[in-house]
JSON list of C-alpha atoms in Angstrom, two decimals:
[
{"chain": "A", "resi": 91, "resn": "MET", "atom": "CA", "xyz": [-17.17, 9.15, 5.03]},
{"chain": "A", "resi": 92, "resn": "PRO", "atom": "CA", "xyz": [-17.86, 6.53, 7.71]},
{"chain": "A", "resi": 93, "resn": "PRO", "atom": "CA", "xyz": [-17.09, 7.44, 11.31]},
{"chain": "A", "resi": 94, "resn": "ARG", "atom": "CA", "xyz": [-13.73, 6.31, 12.61]},
{"chain": "A", "resi": 95, "resn": "SER", "atom": "CA", "xyz": [-13.74, 3.30, 14.83]},
{"chain": "A", "resi": 96, "resn": "THR", "atom": "CA", "xyz": [-12.82, 3.86, 18.45]},
{"chain": "A", "resi": 97, "resn": "ARG", "atom": "CA", "xyz": [-11.75, 0.25, 18.93]},
{"chain": "A", "resi": 98, "resn": "PRO", "atom": "CA", "xyz": [-8.04, -0.43, 19.35]},
{"chain": "A", "resi": 99, "resn": "PRO", "atom": "CA", "xyz": [-6.21, -1.83, 16.31]},
{"chain": "A", "resi": 100, "resn": "GLY", "atom": "CA", "xyz": [-6.42, -5.62, 16.09]},
{"chain": "A", "resi": 101, "resn": "PRO", "atom": "CA", "xyz": [-4.64, -8.32, 14.11]},
{"chain": "A", "resi": 102, "resn": "LEU", "atom": "CA", "xyz": [-6.77, -7.73, 11.01]},
{"chain": "A", "resi": 103, "resn": "ASP", "atom": "CA", "xyz": [-5.53, -4.12, 10.92]},
{"chain": "A", "resi": 104, "resn": "ASP", "atom": "CA", "xyz": [-1.95, -5.41, 10.67]},
{"chain": "A", "resi": 105, "resn": "ASP", "atom": "CA", "xyz": [-0.59, -5.90, 7.12]},
{"chain": "A", "resi": 106, "resn": "ASP", "atom": "CA", "xyz": [1.73, -8.61, 8.46]},
{"chain": "A", "resi": 107, "resn": "TYR", "atom": "CA", "xyz": [-0.96, -10.66, 10.22]},
{"chain": "A", "resi": 108, "resn": "PRO", "atom": "CA", "xyz": [-1.27, -14.09, 8.53]},
{"chain": "A", "resi": 109, "resn": "ALA", "atom": "CA", "xyz": [-5.01, -13.92, 7.94]},
{"chain": "A", "resi": 110, "resn": "TYR", "atom": "CA", "xyz": [-5.43, -15.83, 4.67]},
{"chain": "A", "resi": 111, "resn": "THR", "atom": "CA", "xyz": [-5.29, -19.56, 3.97]},
{"chain": "A", "resi": 112, "resn": "MET", "atom": "CA", "xyz": [-3.50, -20.77, 0.87]},
{"chain": "A", "resi": 113, "resn": "GLY", "atom": "CA", "xyz": [-6.78, -21.47, -0.91]},
{"chain": "A", "resi": 114, "resn": "ARG", "atom": "CA", "xyz": [-8.21, -18.05, -0.13]},
{"chain": "A", "resi": 115, "resn": "ALA", "atom": "CA", "xyz": [-4.94, -16.32, -1.05]},
{"chain": "A", "resi": 116, "resn": "ALA", "atom": "CA", "xyz": [-4.80, -18.15, -4.40]},
{"chain": "A", "resi": 117, "resn": "GLU", "atom": "CA", "xyz": [-8.44, -17.25, -5.07]},
{"chain": "A", "resi": 118, "resn": "MET", "atom": "CA", "xyz": [-7.84, -13.59, -4.27]},
{"chain": "A", "resi": 119, "resn": "LEU", "atom": "CA", "xyz": [-4.84, -13.49, -6.61]},
{"chain": "A", "resi": 120, "resn": "GLY", "atom": "CA", "xyz": [-6.55, -15.48, -9.35]},
{"chain": "A", "resi": 121, "resn": "THR", "atom": "CA", "xyz": [-3.80, -18.07, -9.29]},
{"chain": "A", "resi": 122, "resn": "THR", "atom": "CA", "xyz": [-3.19, -21.58, -7.97]},
{"chain": "A", "resi": 123, "resn": "PRO", "atom": "CA", "xyz": [-1.82, -22.85, -4.67]},
{"chain": "A", "resi": 124, "resn": "ALA", "atom": "CA", "xyz": [1.09, -24.28, -6.69]},
{"chain": "A", "resi": 125, "resn": "PHE", "atom": "CA", "xyz": [2.06, -20.75, -7.72]},
{"chain": "A", "resi": 126, "resn": "LEU", "atom": "CA", "xyz": [2.13, -19.65, -4.08]},
{"chain": "A", "resi": 127, "resn": "ARG", "atom": "CA", "xyz": [4.21, -22.71, -3.17]},
{"chain": "A", "resi": 128, "resn": "ALA", "atom": "CA", "xyz": [6.63, -21.84, -5.98]},
{"chain": "A", "resi": 129, "resn": "LEU", "atom": "CA", "xyz": [7.04, -18.31, -4.60]},
{"chain": "A", "resi": 130, "resn": "GLY", "atom": "CA", "xyz": [7.92, -19.89, -1.28]},
{"chain": "A", "resi": 131, "resn": "GLU", "atom": "CA", "xyz": [10.42, -22.25, -2.93]},
{"chain": "A", "resi": 132, "resn": "HIS", "atom": "CA", "xyz": [12.09, -19.23, -4.53]},
{"chain": "A", "resi": 133, "resn": "ARG", "atom": "CA", "xyz": [12.09, -17.51, -1.12]},
{"chain": "A", "resi": 134, "resn": "LEU", "atom": "CA", "xyz": [10.07, -14.52, -2.25]},
{"chain": "A", "resi": 135, "resn": "ILE", "atom": "CA", "xyz": [7.51, -15.03, 0.51]},
{"chain": "A", "resi": 136, "resn": "THR", "atom": "CA", "xyz": [7.60, -17.28, 3.54]},
{"chain": "A", "resi": 137, "resn": "PRO", "atom": "CA", "xyz": [4.10, -17.86, 4.88]},
{"chain": "A", "resi": 138, "resn": "LEU", "atom": "CA", "xyz": [3.59, -18.54, 8.54]},
{"chain": "A", "resi": 139, "resn": "ARG", "atom": "CA", "xyz": [2.12, -21.88, 9.50]},
{"chain": "A", "resi": 140, "resn": "SER", "atom": "CA", "xyz": [-1.00, -22.57, 11.54]},
{"chain": "A", "resi": 141, "resn": "GLU", "atom": "CA", "xyz": [-0.84, -25.01, 14.44]},
{"chain": "A", "resi": 142, "resn": "GLY", "atom": "CA", "xyz": [-1.97, -27.68, 11.97]},
{"chain": "A", "resi": 143, "resn": "GLY", "atom": "CA", "xyz": [0.89, -26.82, 9.60]},
{"chain": "A", "resi": 144, "resn": "HIS", "atom": "CA", "xyz": [-1.20, -24.99, 6.98]},
{"chain": "A", "resi": 145, "resn": "ARG", "atom": "CA", "xyz": [0.28, -21.98, 5.19]},
{"chain": "A", "resi": 146, "resn": "ARG", "atom": "CA", "xyz": [-1.14, -18.58, 6.19]},
{"chain": "A", "resi": 147, "resn": "TYR", "atom": "CA", "xyz": [-0.51, -15.40, 4.19]},
{"chain": "A", "resi": 148, "resn": "SER", "atom": "CA", "xyz": [-0.59, -11.73, 5.16]},
{"chain": "A", "resi": 149, "resn": "ARG", "atom": "CA", "xyz": [-1.89, -8.83, 3.07]},
{"chain": "A", "resi": 150, "resn": "TYR", "atom": "CA", "xyz": [1.71, -7.69, 2.59]},
{"chain": "A", "resi": 151, "resn": "GLN", "atom": "CA", "xyz": [2.68, -11.11, 1.23]},
{"chain": "A", "resi": 152, "resn": "LEU", "atom": "CA", "xyz": [-0.34, -11.09, -1.09]},
{"chain": "A", "resi": 153, "resn": "ARG", "atom": "CA", "xyz": [0.75, -7.73, -2.54]},
{"chain": "A", "resi": 154, "resn": "ILE", "atom": "CA", "xyz": [4.22, -9.18, -3.22]},
{"chain": "A", "resi": 155, "resn": "ALA", "atom": "CA", "xyz": [2.71, -12.31, -4.77]},
{"chain": "A", "resi": 156, "resn": "ALA", "atom": "CA", "xyz": [0.41, -10.17, -6.94]},
{"chain": "A", "resi": 157, "resn": "ARG", "atom": "CA", "xyz": [3.41, -8.25, -8.30]},
{"chain": "A", "resi": 158, "resn": "ALA", "atom": "CA", "xyz": [5.23, -11.50, -9.06]},
{"chain": "A", "resi": 159, "resn": "ARG", "atom": "CA", "xyz": [2.13, -12.80, -10.83]},
{"chain": "A", "resi": 160, "resn": "GLU", "atom": "CA", "xyz": [1.98, -9.66, -12.99]},
{"chain": "A", "resi": 161, "resn": "LEU", "atom": "CA", "xyz": [5.54, -10.30, -14.13]},
{"chain": "A", "resi": 162, "resn": "VAL", "atom": "CA", "xyz": [4.92, -14.01, -14.77]},
{"chain": "A", "resi": 163, "resn": "ASP", "atom": "CA", "xyz": [1.76, -13.17, -16.72]},
{"chain": "A", "resi": 164, "resn": "GLN", "atom": "CA", "xyz": [3.92, -10.88, -18.91]},
{"chain": "A", "resi": 165, "resn": "GLY", "atom": "CA", "xyz": [6.18, -13.83, -19.72]},
{"chain": "A", "resi": 166, "resn": "THR", "atom": "CA", "xyz": [8.91, -13.42, -17.11]},
{"chain": "A", "resi": 167, "resn": "PRO", "atom": "CA", "xyz": [10.19, -16.74, -15.72]},
{"chain": "A", "resi": 168, "resn": "ILE", "atom": "CA", "xyz": [9.19, -17.18, -12.07]},
{"chain": "A", "resi": 169, "resn": "GLU", "atom": "CA", "xyz": [12.82, -17.16, -10.85]},
{"chain": "A", "resi": 170, "resn": "ALA", "atom": "CA", "xyz": [13.44, -13.84, -12.60]},
{"chain": "A", "resi": 171, "resn": "ALA", "atom": "CA", "xyz": [10.10, -12.42, -11.40]},
{"chain": "A", "resi": 172, "resn": "CYS", "atom": "CA", "xyz": [11.02, -13.21, -7.80]},
{"chain": "A", "resi": 173, "resn": "ARG", "atom": "CA", "xyz": [14.40, -11.53, -8.19]},
{"chain": "A", "resi": 174, "resn": "ILE", "atom": "CA", "xyz": [12.83, -8.46, -9.82]},
{"chain": "A", "resi": 175, "resn": "VAL", "atom": "CA", "xyz": [10.34, -8.09, -6.96]},
{"chain": "A", "resi": 176, "resn": "VAL", "atom": "CA", "xyz": [13.16, -8.33, -4.39]},
{"chain": "A", "resi": 177, "resn": "LEU", "atom": "CA", "xyz": [15.22, -5.73, -6.27]},
{"chain": "A", "resi": 178, "resn": "GLU", "atom": "CA", "xyz": [12.20, -3.41, -6.58]},
{"chain": "A", "resi": 179, "resn": "ASP", "atom": "CA", "xyz": [11.67, -3.69, -2.82]},
{"chain": "A", "resi": 180, "resn": "GLN", "atom": "CA", "xyz": [15.34, -2.95, -2.12]},
{"chain": "A", "resi": 181, "resn": "LEU", "atom": "CA", "xyz": [15.25, 0.06, -4.44]},
{"chain": "A", "resi": 182, "resn": "GLU", "atom": "CA", "xyz": [12.12, 1.40, -2.76]},
{"chain": "A", "resi": 183, "resn": "GLU", "atom": "CA", "xyz": [13.78, 1.06, 0.66]},
{"chain": "A", "resi": 184, "resn": "ALA", "atom": "CA", "xyz": [16.97, 2.78, -0.56]},
{"chain": "A", "resi": 185, "resn": "GLN", "atom": "CA", "xyz": [14.92, 5.64, -2.00]},
{"chain": "A", "resi": 186, "resn": "ARG", "atom": "CA", "xyz": [13.02, 5.97, 1.29]},
{"chain": "A", "resi": 187, "resn": "ILE", "atom": "CA", "xyz": [16.28, 6.14, 3.24]},
{"chain": "A", "resi": 188, "resn": "ASN", "atom": "CA", "xyz": [17.75, 8.69, 0.80]},
{"chain": "A", "resi": 189, "resn": "GLU", "atom": "CA", "xyz": [14.67, 10.88, 1.19]},
{"chain": "A", "resi": 190, "resn": "GLN", "atom": "CA", "xyz": [14.93, 10.68, 4.97]},
{"chain": "A", "resi": 191, "resn": "LEU", "atom": "CA", "xyz": [18.59, 11.62, 4.82]},
{"chain": "A", "resi": 192, "resn": "ARG", "atom": "CA", "xyz": [17.78, 14.64, 2.67]},
{"chain": "A", "resi": 193, "resn": "THR", "atom": "CA", "xyz": [14.89, 15.86, 4.82]},
{"chain": "A", "resi": 194, "resn": "ARG", "atom": "CA", "xyz": [16.24, 15.01, 8.29]},
{"chain": "A", "resi": 195, "resn": "GLY", "atom": "CA", "xyz": [19.86, 15.91, 7.83]},
{"chain": "A", "resi": 196, "resn": "GLY", "atom": "CA", "xyz": [21.26, 12.39, 8.06]},
{"chain": "A", "resi": 197, "resn": "GLU", "atom": "CA", "xyz": [18.96, 10.81, 10.64]},
{"chain": "A", "resi": 198, "resn": "VAL", "atom": "CA", "xyz": [17.42, 7.57, 9.33]},
{"chain": "A", "resi": 199, "resn": "GLN", "atom": "CA", "xyz": [14.19, 6.28, 10.89]},
{"chain": "A", "resi": 200, "resn": "PRO", "atom": "CA", "xyz": [13.36, 2.57, 10.93]},
{"chain": "A", "resi": 201, "resn": "LYS", "atom": "CA", "xyz": [10.66, 1.42, 8.49]},
{"chain": "A", "resi": 202, "resn": "THR", "atom": "CA", "xyz": [7.25, 0.85, 10.07]},
{"chain": "A", "resi": 203, "resn": "SER", "atom": "CA", "xyz": [4.28, -1.09, 8.73]},
{"chain": "A", "resi": 204, "resn": "ALA", "atom": "CA", "xyz": [1.26, 1.01, 8.00]}
]
C-alpha cells in the first residue's frame, strides 16, 4: 500500500471539480461529444464552462453519464435513461436519509461529497 500523501486536498481530489474537457470525457466513456450534449439538453448533467466557453465535466458527472450510457446501450431511449438515472439518485438519497433517521434517532445530516 503506498504511503498516504501529506499534501492538502486539491481540486483534483474533489469529485465535483470540472477537470475533464468534452473530448476527454467522451473518450473516457467510449461515447461521442454529441451524447454528452444530449445529456445536457435533457438536464441530466450541466457541465461548467471554461473561460473560453468550453464544457468541463467532473468525475461525478462522468459517473452519471456512464450510467445513462449503460441504459441507452441496453435500448432505453435517452429521455427515459435520463429520468431513470434521476430517479435512482433520488431513491439512493431517500434510502440514505432513512438510514440516518434509523441510526441517529431522527437527526438527518447533510450529504457530503467524498
